[in-house]
CSV table of C-alpha atoms in Angstrom, one decimal:
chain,number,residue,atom,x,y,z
K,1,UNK,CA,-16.1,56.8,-13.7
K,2,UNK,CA,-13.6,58.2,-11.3
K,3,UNK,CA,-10.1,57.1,-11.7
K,4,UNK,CA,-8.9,57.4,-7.9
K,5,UNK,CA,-11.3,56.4,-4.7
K,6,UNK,CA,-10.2,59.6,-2.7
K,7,UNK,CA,-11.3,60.2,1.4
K,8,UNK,CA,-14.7,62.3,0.3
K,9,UNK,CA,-15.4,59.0,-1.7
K,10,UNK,CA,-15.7,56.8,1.1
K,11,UNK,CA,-18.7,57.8,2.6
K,12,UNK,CA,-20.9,57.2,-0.1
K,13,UNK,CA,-18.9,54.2,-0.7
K,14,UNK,CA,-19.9,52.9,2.7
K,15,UNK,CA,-23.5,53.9,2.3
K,16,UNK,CA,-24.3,52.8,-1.2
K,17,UNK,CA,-22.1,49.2,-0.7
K,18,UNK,CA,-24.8,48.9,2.9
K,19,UNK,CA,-27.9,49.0,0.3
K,20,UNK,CA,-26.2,47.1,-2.6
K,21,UNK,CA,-24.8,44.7,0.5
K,22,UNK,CA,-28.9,43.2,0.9
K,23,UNK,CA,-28.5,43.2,4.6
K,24,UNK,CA,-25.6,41.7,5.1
K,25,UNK,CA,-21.9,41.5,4.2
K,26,UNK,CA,-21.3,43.5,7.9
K,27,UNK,CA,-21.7,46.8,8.1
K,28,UNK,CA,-19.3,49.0,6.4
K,29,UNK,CA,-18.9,52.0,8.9
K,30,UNK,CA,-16.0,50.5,10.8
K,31,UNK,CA,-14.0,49.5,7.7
K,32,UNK,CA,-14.9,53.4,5.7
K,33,UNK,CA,-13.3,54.7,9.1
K,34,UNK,CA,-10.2,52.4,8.2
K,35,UNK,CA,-10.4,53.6,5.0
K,36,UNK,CA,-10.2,57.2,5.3
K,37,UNK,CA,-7.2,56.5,8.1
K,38,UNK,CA,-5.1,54.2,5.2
K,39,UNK,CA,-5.8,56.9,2.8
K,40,UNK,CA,-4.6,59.5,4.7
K,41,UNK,CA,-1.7,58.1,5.5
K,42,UNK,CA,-0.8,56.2,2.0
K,43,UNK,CA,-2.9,58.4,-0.8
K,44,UNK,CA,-6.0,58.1,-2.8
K,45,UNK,CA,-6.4,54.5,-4.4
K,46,UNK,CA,-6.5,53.9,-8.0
K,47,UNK,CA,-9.8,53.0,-9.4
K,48,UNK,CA,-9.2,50.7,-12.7
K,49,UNK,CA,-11.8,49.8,-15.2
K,50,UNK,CA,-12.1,46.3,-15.8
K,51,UNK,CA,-11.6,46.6,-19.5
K,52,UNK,CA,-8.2,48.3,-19.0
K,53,UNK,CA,-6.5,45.6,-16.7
K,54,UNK,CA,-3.7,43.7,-18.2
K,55,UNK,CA,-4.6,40.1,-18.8
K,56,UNK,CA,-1.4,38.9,-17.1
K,57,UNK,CA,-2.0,41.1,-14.6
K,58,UNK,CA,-1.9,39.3,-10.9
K,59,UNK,CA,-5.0,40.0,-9.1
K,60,UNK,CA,-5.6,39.3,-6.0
K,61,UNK,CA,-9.3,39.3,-3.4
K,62,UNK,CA,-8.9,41.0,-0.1
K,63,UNK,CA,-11.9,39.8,1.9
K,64,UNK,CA,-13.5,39.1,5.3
K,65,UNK,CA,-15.5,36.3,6.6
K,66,UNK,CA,-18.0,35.7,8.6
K,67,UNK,CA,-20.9,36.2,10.6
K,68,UNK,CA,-21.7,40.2,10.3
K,69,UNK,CA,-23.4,40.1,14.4
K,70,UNK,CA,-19.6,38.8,15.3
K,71,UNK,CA,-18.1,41.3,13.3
K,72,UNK,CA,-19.5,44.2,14.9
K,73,UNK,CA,-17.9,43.5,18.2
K,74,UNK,CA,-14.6,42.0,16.5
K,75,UNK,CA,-13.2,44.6,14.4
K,76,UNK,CA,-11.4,44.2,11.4
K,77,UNK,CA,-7.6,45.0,10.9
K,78,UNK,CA,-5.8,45.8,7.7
K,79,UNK,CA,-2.9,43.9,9.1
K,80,UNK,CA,-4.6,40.7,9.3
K,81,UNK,CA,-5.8,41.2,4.8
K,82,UNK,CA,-2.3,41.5,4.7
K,83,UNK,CA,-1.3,38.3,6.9
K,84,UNK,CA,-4.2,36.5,4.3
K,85,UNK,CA,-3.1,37.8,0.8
K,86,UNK,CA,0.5,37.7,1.8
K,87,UNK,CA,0.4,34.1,2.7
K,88,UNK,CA,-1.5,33.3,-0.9
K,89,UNK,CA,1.0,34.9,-1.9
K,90,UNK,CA,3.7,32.8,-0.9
K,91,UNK,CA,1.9,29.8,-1.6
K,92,UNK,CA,1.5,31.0,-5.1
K,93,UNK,CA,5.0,32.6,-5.8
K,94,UNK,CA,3.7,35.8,-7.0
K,95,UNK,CA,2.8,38.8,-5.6
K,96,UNK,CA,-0.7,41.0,-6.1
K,97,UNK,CA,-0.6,43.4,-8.9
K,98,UNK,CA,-4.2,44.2,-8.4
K,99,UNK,CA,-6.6,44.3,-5.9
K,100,UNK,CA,-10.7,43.5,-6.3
K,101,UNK,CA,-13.3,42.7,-4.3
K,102,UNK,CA,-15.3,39.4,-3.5
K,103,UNK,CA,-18.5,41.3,-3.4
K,104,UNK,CA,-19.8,45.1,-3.4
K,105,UNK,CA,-21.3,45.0,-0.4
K,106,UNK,CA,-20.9,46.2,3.3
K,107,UNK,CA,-17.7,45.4,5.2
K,108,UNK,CA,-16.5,44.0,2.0
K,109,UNK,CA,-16.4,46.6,-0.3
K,110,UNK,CA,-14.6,49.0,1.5
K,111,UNK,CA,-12.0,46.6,3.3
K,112,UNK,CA,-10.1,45.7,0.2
K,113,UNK,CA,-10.0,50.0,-0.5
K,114,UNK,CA,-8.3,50.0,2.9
K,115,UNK,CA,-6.1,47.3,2.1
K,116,UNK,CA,-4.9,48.4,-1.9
K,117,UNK,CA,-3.9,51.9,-0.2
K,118,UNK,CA,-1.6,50.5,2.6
K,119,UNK,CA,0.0,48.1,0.0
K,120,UNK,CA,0.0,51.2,-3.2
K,121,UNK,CA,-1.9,49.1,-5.6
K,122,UNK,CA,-4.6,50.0,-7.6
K,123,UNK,CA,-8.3,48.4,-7.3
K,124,UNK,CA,-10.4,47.0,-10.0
K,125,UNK,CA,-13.8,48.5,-10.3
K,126,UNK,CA,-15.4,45.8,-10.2
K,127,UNK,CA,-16.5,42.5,-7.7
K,128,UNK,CA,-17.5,39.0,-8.5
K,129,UNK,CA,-21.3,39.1,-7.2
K,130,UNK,CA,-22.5,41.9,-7.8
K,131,UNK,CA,-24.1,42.5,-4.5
K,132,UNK,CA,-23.1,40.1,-1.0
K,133,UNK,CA,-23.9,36.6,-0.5
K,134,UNK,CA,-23.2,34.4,2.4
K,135,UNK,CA,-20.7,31.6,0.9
K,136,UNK,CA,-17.4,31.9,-1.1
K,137,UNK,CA,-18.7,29.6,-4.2
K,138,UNK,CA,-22.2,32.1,-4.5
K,139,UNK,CA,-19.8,34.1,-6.9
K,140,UNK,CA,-19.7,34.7,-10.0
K,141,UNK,CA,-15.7,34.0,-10.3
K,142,UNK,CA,-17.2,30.6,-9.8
K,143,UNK,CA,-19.6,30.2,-12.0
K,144,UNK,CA,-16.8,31.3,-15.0
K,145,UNK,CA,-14.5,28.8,-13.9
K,146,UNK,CA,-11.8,30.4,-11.7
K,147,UNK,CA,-10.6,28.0,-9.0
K,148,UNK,CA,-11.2,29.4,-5.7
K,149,UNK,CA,-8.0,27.8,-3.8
K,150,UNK,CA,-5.5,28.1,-2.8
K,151,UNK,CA,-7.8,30.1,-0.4
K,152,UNK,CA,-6.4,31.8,3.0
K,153,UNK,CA,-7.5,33.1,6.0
K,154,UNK,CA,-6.2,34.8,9.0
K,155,UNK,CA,-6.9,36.1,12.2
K,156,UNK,CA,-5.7,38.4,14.9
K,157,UNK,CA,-3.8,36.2,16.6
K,158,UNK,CA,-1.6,34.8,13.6
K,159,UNK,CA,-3.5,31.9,13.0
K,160,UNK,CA,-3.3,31.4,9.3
K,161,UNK,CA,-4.8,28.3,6.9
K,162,UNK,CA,-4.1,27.7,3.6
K,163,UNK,CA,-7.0,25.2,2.0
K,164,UNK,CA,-6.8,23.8,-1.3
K,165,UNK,CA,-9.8,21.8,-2.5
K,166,UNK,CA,-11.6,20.3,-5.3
K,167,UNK,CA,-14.1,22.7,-5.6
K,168,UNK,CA,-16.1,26.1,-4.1
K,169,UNK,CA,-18.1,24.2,-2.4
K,170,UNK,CA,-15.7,21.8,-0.8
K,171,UNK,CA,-13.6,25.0,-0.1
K,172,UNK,CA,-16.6,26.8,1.8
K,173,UNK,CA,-17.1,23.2,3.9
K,174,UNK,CA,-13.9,22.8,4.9
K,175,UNK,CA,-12.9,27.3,5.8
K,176,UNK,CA,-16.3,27.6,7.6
K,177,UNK,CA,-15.8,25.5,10.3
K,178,UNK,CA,-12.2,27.2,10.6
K,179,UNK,CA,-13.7,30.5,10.4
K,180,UNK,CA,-16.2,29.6,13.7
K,181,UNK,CA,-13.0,28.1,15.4
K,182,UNK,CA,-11.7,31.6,15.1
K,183,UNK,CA,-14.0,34.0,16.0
K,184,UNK,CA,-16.7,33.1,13.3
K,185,UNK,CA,-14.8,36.4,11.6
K,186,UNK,CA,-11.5,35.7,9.5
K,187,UNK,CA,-9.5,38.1,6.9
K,188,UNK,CA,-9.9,35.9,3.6
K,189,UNK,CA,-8.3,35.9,0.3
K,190,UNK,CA,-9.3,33.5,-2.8
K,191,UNK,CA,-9.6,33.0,-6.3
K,192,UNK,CA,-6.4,34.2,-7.2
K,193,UNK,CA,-6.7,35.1,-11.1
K,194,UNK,CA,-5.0,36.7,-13.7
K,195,UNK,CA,-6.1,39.9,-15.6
K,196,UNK,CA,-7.6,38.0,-18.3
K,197,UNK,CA,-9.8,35.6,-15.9
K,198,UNK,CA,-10.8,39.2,-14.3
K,199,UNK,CA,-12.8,40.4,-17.3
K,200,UNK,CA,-14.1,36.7,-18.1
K,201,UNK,CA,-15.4,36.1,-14.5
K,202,UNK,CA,-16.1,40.0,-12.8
K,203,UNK,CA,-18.8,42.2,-12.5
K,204,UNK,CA,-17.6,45.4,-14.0
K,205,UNK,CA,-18.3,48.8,-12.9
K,206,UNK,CA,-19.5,48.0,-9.7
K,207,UNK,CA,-17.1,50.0,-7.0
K,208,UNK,CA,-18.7,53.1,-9.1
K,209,UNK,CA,-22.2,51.9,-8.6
K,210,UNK,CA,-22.3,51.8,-5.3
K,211,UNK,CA,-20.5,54.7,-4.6
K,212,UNK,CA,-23.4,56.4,-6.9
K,213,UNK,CA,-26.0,54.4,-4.8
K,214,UNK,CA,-24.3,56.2,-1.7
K,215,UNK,CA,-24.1,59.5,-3.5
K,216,UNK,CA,-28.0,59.6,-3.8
K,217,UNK,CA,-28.9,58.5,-0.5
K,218,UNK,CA,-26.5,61.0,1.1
K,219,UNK,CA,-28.0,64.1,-0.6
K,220,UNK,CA,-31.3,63.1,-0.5
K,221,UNK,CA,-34.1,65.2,-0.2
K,222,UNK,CA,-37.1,65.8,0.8
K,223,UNK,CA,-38.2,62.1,-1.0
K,224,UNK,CA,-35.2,60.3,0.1
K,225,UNK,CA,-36.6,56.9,-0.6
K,226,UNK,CA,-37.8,58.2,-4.4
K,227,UNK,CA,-34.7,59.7,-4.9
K,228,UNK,CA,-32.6,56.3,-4.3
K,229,UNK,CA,-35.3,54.4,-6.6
K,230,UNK,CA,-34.4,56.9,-9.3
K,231,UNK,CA,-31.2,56.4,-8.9
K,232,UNK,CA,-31.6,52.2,-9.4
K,233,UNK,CA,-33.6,52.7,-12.1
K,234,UNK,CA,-30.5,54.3,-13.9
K,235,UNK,CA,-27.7,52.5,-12.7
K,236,UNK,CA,-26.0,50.4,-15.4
K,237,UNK,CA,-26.2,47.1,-14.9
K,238,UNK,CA,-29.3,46.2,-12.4
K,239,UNK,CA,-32.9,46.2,-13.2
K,240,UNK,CA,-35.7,48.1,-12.6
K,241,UNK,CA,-36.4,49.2,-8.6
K,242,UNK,CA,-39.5,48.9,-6.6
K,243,UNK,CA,-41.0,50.1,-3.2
K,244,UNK,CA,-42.0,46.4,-2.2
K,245,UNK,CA,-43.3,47.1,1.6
K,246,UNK,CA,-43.7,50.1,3.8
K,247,UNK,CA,-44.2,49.3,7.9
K,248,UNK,CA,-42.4,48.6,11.0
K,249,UNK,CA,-40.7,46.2,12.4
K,250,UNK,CA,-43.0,43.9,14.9
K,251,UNK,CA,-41.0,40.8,15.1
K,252,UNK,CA,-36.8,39.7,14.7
K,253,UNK,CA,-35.3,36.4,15.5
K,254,UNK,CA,-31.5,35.4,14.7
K,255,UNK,CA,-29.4,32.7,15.2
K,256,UNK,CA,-26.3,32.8,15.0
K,257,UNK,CA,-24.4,29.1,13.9
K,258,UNK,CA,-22.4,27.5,12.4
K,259,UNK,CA,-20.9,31.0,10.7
K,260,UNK,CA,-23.4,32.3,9.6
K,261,UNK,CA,-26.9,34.5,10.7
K,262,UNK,CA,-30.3,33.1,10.0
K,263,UNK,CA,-33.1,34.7,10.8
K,264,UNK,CA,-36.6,36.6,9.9
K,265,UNK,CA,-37.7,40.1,9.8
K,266,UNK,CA,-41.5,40.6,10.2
K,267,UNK,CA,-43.5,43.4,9.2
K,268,UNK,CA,-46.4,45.3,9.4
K,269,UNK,CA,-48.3,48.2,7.4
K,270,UNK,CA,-48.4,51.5,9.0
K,271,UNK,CA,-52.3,52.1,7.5
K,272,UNK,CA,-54.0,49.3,7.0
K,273,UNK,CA,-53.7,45.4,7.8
K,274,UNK,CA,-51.4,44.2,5.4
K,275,UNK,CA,-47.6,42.8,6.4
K,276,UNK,CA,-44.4,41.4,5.2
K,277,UNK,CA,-42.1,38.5,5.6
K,278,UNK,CA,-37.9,38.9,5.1
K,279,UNK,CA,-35.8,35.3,5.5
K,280,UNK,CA,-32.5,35.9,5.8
K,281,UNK,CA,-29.1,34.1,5.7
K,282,UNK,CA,-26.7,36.6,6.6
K,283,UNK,CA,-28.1,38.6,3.3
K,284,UNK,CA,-32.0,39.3,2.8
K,285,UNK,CA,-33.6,35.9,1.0
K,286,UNK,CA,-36.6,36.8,0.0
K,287,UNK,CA,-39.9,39.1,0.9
K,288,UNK,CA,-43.3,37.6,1.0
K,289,UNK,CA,-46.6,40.9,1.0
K,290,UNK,CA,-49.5,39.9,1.9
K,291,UNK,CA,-48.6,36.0,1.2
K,292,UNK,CA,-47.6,37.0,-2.4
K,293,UNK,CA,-43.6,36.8,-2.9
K,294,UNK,CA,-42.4,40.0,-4.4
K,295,UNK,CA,-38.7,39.5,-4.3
K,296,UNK,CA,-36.2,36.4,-4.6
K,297,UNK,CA,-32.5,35.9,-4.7
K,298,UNK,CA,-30.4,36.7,-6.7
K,299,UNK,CA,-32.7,40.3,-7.1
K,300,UNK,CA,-31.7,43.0,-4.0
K,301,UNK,CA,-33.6,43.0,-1.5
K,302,UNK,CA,-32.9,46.0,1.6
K,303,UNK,CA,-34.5,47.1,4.5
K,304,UNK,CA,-33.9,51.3,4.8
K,305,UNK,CA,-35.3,53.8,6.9
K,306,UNK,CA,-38.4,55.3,5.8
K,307,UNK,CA,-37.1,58.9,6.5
K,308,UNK,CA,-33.6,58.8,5.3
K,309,UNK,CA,-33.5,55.7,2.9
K,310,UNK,CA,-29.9,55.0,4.8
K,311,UNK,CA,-30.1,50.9,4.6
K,312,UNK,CA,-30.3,49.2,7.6
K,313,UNK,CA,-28.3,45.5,8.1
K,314,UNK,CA,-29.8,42.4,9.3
K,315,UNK,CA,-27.8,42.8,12.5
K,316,UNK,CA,-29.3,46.2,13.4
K,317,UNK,CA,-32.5,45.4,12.9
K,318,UNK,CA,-34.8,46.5,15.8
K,319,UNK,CA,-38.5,46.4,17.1
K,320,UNK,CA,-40.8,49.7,16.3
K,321,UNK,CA,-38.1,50.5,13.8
K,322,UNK,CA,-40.2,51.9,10.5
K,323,UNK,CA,-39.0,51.3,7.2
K,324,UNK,CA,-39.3,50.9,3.8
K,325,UNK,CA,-38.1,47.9,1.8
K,326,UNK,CA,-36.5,48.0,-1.4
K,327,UNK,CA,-36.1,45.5,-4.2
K,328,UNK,CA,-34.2,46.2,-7.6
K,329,UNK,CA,-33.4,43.9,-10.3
K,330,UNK,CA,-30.0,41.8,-10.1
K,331,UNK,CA,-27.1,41.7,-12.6
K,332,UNK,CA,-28.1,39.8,-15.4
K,333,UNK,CA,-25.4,37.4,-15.3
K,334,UNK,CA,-26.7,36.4,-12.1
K,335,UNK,CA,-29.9,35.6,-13.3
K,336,UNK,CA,-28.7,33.0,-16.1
K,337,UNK,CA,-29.3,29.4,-15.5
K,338,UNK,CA,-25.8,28.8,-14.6
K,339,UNK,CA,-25.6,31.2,-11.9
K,340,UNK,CA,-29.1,30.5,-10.5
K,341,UNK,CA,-27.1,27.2,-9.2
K,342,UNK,CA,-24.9,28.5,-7.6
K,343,UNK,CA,-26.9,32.0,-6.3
K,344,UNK,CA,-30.7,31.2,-6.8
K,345,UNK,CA,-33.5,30.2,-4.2
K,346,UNK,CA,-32.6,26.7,-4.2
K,347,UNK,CA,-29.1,27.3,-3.0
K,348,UNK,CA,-30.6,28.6,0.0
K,349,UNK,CA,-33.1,25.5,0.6
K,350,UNK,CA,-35.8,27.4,-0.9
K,351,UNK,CA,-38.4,25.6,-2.7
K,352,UNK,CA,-39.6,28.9,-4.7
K,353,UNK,CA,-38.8,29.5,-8.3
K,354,UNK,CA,-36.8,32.4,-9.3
K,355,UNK,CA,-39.1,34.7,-10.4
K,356,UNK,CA,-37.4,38.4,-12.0
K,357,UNK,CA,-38.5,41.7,-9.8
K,358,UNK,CA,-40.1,43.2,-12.3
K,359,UNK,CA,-42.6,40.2,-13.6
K,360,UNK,CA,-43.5,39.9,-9.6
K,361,UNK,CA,-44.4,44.1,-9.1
K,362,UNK,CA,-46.1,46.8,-11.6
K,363,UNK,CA,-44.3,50.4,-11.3
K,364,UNK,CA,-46.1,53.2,-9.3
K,365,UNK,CA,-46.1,56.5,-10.0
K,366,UNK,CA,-43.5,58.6,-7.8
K,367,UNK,CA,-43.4,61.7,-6.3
């Protein structure tokens, strides 16, 4: 592991946080670009394992929310993280000894880089899901225990909210509705924990993953798509990786409400007859081959380009666009009972079991 995210870092950091982002979490190019400006101007940002935080440590989430078709028109701004986490702050009476990140991928794993460099504090390699999901109590931080609120958000204007509730859940009720009131896209900061709660309740190791996700997309050659499925296979901490579908895109509805995208991603095969299915809420749900499901939250589930492998989000999803869709396995301690609740099918409305990746696919050879 790397002990400082440096400016040739953020590339990959951007590329392999899109893929480990399922679709969603809004697309990370316009926060790397903030990234590499805040570097530049404040220094490389310290990368701290997990394991080696102090337990009294103050950490502290720098986070956007939102719906990621909004947030490609409405940019983000380190200034309004700062007018979020500084008003927890406040509220809280300490200040931010640490920064980590909600979840791994897209906008929000490269957003909180920006923000620990203009502030000169490190950030925790690690996140609390893993991957990206569309609601603030589908984290893990939740699942151990760590009370979400005081949560607050901010926008460009000044607005600022602080929310205190009785639980995630109540917490995502009452901010969503807030968030849509101001530009369904809103700098966020929660779950406020100490060092201790940090190693209890995160993911560890994760920054690092996805910037090795990036890595092997980037330098991909002339099997960019086997290359990245290698690469899956040996990262630390997810399961086994799969080729689920390869076609092109016939068919895309959105809708954007309520904070949030919904929508579908139909496919068909490029030789033959066969086709797939993708649901979507803001992150890819599921994928249905053939009407056989071959992937299910919490596992990953992204759409790349079938040249490159680079991932494509939900919101730039186009007709005629051919692809390839990937699936790998998903932290274990997302797959436990517990977290299932909170981050399984039926927390999306979906009547399906979760079933792991790898009981649902055999491996093929590669080339």
């Amino acid at each position: 592991m790397a002990d400082v995210i440096a400016q040739v870092d953020i590339d990959d950091l951007a590329i392999g946080s899109a893929f480990l982002g399922t679709g969603g979490g809004g697309d990370p190019y316009v926060g790397s670009l903030l990234c590499k400006e805040a570097i530049a101007h404040h220094g490389a940002v310290k990368l701290a394992a997990l394991e080696d935080v102090p337990d009294d440590a103050d950490v502290f989430v720098a986070a956007a929310m939102g719906a990621p078709t909004v947030m490609i028109e409405k940019l983000y701004a380190v200034e309004d993280a700062h007018r979020a986490v500084s008003a927890l702050e406040k509220a809280l009476g300490r200040s931010a000894d640490m920064i980590i990140s909600a979840e791994i991928g897209g906008l929000n794993s490269v957003m909180p880089v920006a923000y620990a460099a203009s502030r000169g504090l490190p950030l925790i390699d690690a996140d609390g899901m893993g991957r990206a999901f569309p609601s603030i109590h589908m984290i893990n931080f939740n699942v151990a225990g760590v009370s979400c609120t005081p949560l607050a958000i901010a926008d460009e204007h000044g607005n600022v909210a602080i929310i205190e509730a009785e639980n995630a859940r109540k917490a995502e009720e009452l901010a969503r509705p807030l968030v849509a009131a101001m530009g369904a896209s809103v700098s966020l900061s929660c779950y406020p924990m100490t060092g201790a709660e940090a190693k209890r309740a995160a993911l560890p190791a994760t920054v690092s993953a996805a910037i090795a996700v990036g890595k092997a997309i980037r330098e991909g050659d002339a099997h960019p798509v086997d290359r990245l499925l290698t690469a899956l296979d040996g990262l630390e901490g997810y399961g086994s990786a799969y080729r689920l579908f390869d076609g092109k895109v016939t068919d895309i509805s959105r809708d954007t409400s309520a904070g949030w995208v919904f929508g579908s991603c139909t496919l068909a095969a490029l030789d033959g007859d066969g086709g797939a299915e993708i649901g979507f809420q803001n992150e890819n749900i599921s994928i249905v081959v053939d009407g056989e499901l071959k992937a299910i939250v919490p596992d990953l589930i992204c759409i790349v380009d079938r040249e490159t492998a680079m991932p494509i989000p939900t919101e730039s999803l186009r007709y005629g666009q051919r692809v390839a869709v990937i699936g790998c396995g998903a932290p274990g301690r997302l797959r436990a009972p517990e977290a299932l609740e909170f981050m399984g099918p039926a927390a999306f409305g979906s009547e399906e079991a979760f079933v792991p990746i790898e009981a649902l696919n055999q491996k093929e050879q590669r080339s």
